[in-house]
PDB file of C-alpha atoms in Angstrom:
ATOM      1  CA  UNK A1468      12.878   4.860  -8.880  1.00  0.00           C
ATOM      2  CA  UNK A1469      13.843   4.972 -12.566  1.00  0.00           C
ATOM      3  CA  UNK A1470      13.360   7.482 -15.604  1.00  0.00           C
ATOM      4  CA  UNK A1471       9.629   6.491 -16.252  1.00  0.00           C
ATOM      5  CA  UNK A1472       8.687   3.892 -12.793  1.00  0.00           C
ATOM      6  CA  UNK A1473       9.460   3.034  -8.984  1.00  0.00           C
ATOM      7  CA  UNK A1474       8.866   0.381  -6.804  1.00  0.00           C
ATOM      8  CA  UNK A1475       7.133   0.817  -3.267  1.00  0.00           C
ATOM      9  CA  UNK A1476       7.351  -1.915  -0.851  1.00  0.00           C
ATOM     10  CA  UNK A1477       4.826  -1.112   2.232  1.00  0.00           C
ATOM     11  CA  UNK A1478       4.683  -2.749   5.621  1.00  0.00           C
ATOM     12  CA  UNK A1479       1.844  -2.512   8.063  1.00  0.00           C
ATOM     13  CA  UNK A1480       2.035  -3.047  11.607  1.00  0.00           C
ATOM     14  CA  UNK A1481      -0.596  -3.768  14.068  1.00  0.00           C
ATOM     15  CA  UNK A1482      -0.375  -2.311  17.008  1.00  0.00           C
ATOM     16  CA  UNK A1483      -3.225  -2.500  19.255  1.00  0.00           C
ATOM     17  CA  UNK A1484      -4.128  -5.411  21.180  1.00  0.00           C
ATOM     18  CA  UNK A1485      -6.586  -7.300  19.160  1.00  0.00           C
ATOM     19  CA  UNK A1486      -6.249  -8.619  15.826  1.00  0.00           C
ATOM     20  CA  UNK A1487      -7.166  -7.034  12.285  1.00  0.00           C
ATOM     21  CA  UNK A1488      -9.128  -9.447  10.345  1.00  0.00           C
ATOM     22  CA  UNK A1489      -8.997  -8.352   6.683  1.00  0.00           C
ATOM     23  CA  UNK A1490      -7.693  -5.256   6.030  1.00  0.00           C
ATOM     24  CA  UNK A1491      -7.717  -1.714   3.313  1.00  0.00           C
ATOM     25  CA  UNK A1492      -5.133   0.383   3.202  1.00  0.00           C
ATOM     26  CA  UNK A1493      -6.664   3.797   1.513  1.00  0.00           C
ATOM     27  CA  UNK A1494      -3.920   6.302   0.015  1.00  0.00           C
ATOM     28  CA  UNK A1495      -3.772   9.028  -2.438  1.00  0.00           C
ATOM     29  CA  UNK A1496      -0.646   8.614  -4.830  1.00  0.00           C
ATOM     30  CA  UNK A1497       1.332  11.914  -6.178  1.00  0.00           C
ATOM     31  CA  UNK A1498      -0.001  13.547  -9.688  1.00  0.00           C
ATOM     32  CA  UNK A1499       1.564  11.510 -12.242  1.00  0.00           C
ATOM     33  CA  UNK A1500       1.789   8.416 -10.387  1.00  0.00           C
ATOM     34  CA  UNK A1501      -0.335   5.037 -11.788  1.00  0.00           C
ATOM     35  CA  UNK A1502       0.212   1.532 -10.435  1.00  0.00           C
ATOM     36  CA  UNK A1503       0.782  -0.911 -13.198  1.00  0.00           C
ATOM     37  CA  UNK A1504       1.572  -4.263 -10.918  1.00  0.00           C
ATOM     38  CA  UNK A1505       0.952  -4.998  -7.155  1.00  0.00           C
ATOM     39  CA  UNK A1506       1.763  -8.321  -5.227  1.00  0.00           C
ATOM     40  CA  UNK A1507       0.506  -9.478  -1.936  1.00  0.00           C
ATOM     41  CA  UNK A1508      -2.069  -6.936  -2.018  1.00  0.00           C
ATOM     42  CA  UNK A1509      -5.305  -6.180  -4.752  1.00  0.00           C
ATOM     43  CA  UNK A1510      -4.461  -2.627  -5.432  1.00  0.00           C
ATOM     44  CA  UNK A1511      -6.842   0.121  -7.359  1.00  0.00           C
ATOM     45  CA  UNK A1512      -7.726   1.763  -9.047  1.00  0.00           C
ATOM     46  CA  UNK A1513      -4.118   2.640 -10.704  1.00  0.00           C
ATOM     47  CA  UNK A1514      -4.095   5.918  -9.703  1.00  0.00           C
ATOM     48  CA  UNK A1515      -5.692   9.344  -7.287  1.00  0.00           C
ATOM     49  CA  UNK A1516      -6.738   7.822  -4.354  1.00  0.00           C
ATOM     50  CA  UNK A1517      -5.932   4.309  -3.763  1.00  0.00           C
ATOM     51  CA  UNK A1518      -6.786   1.053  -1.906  1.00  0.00           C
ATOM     52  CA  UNK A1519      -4.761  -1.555  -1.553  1.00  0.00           C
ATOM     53  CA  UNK A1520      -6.762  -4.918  -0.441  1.00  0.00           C
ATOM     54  CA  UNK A1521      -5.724  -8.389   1.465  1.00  0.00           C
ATOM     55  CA  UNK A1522      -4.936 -11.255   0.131  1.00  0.00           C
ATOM     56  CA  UNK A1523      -6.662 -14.380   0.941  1.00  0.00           C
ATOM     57  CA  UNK A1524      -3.571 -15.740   2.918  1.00  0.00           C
ATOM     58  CA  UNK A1525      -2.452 -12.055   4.478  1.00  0.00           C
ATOM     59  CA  UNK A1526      -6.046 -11.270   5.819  1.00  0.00           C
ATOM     60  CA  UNK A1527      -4.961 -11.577   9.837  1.00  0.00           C
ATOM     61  CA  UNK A1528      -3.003  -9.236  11.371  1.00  0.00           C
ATOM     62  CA  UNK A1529      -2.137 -10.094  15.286  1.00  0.00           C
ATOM     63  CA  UNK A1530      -0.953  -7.660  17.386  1.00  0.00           C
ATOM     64  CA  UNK A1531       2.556  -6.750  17.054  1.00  0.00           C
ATOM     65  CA  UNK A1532       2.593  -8.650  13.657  1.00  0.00           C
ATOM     66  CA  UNK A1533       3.032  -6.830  10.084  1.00  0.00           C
ATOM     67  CA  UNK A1534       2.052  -7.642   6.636  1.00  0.00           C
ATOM     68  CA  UNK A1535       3.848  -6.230   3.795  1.00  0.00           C
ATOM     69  CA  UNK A1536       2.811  -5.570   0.468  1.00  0.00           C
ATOM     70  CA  UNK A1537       4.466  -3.774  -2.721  1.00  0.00           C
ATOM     71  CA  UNK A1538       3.397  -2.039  -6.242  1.00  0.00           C
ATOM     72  CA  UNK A1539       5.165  -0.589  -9.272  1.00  0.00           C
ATOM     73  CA  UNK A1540       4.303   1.944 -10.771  1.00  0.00           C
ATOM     74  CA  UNK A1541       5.031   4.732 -13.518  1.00  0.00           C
ATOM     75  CA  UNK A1542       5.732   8.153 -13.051  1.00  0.00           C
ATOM     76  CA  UNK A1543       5.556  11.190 -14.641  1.00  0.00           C
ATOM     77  CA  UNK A1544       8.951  12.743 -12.924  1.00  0.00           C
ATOM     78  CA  UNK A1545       7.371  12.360  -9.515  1.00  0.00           C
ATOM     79  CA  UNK A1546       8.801   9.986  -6.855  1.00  0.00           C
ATOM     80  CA  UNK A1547       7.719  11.054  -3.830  1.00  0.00           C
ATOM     81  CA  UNK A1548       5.331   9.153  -1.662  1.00  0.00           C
ATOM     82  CA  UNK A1549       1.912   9.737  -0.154  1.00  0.00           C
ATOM     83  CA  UNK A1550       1.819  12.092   2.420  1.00  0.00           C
ATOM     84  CA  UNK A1551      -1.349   9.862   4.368  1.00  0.00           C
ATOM     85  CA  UNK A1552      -2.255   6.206   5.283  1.00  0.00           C
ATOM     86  CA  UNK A1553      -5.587   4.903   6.407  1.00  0.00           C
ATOM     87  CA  UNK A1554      -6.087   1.276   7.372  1.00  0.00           C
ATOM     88  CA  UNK A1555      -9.496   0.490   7.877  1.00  0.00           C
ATOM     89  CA  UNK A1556     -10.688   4.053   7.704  1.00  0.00           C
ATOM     90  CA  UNK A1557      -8.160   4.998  10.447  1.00  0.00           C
ATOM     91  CA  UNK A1558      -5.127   6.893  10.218  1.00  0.00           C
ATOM     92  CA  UNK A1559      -2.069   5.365  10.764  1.00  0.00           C
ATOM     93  CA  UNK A1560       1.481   7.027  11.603  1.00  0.00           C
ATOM     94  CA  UNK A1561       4.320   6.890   9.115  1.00  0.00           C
ATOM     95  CA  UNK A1562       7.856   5.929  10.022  1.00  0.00           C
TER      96      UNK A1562
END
């Protein structure tokens, strides 16, 4: 993070047994926060809640595999991350 932006670099993990084919990541960024530039993900809208979208060549996901995507973004004084993930309309843990 800087005076007025951040960086977040993101990295899903499958782990169950089958493979996820095409994938949405579903977020809801801090007040203040507003995504200006994403790459290996289509992510909007730019800020509230969020969904960031595969790539034509990051689609699969096989189990025990990860993806990783990343955004920048500006900020209003506010750094901190999402407190919740959802990939596919599921929850996912955070580590």
């Amino acid at each position: 993070a800087w005076t007025t932006g951040l960086t977040a670099s993101v990295t899903i993990t499958n782990t169950g047994a089958t493979a996820v084919n095409g994938w949405a990541l579903t977020f809801t960024l801090p007040t203040g926060q507003r995504v200006t530039n994403g790459w290996n993900a289509q992510v909007s809208p730019a800020s509230g809640a969020v969904t960031a979208r595969n790539v034509s060549y990051n689609a699969a996901i096989a189990p025990n595999a990860s993806v990783d995507f990343g955004f920048q973004a500006t900020h209003e004084g506010g750094t901190g991350r999402p407190s919740s993930f959802a990939l596919n309309g599921v929850a996912c843990s955070v580590s």
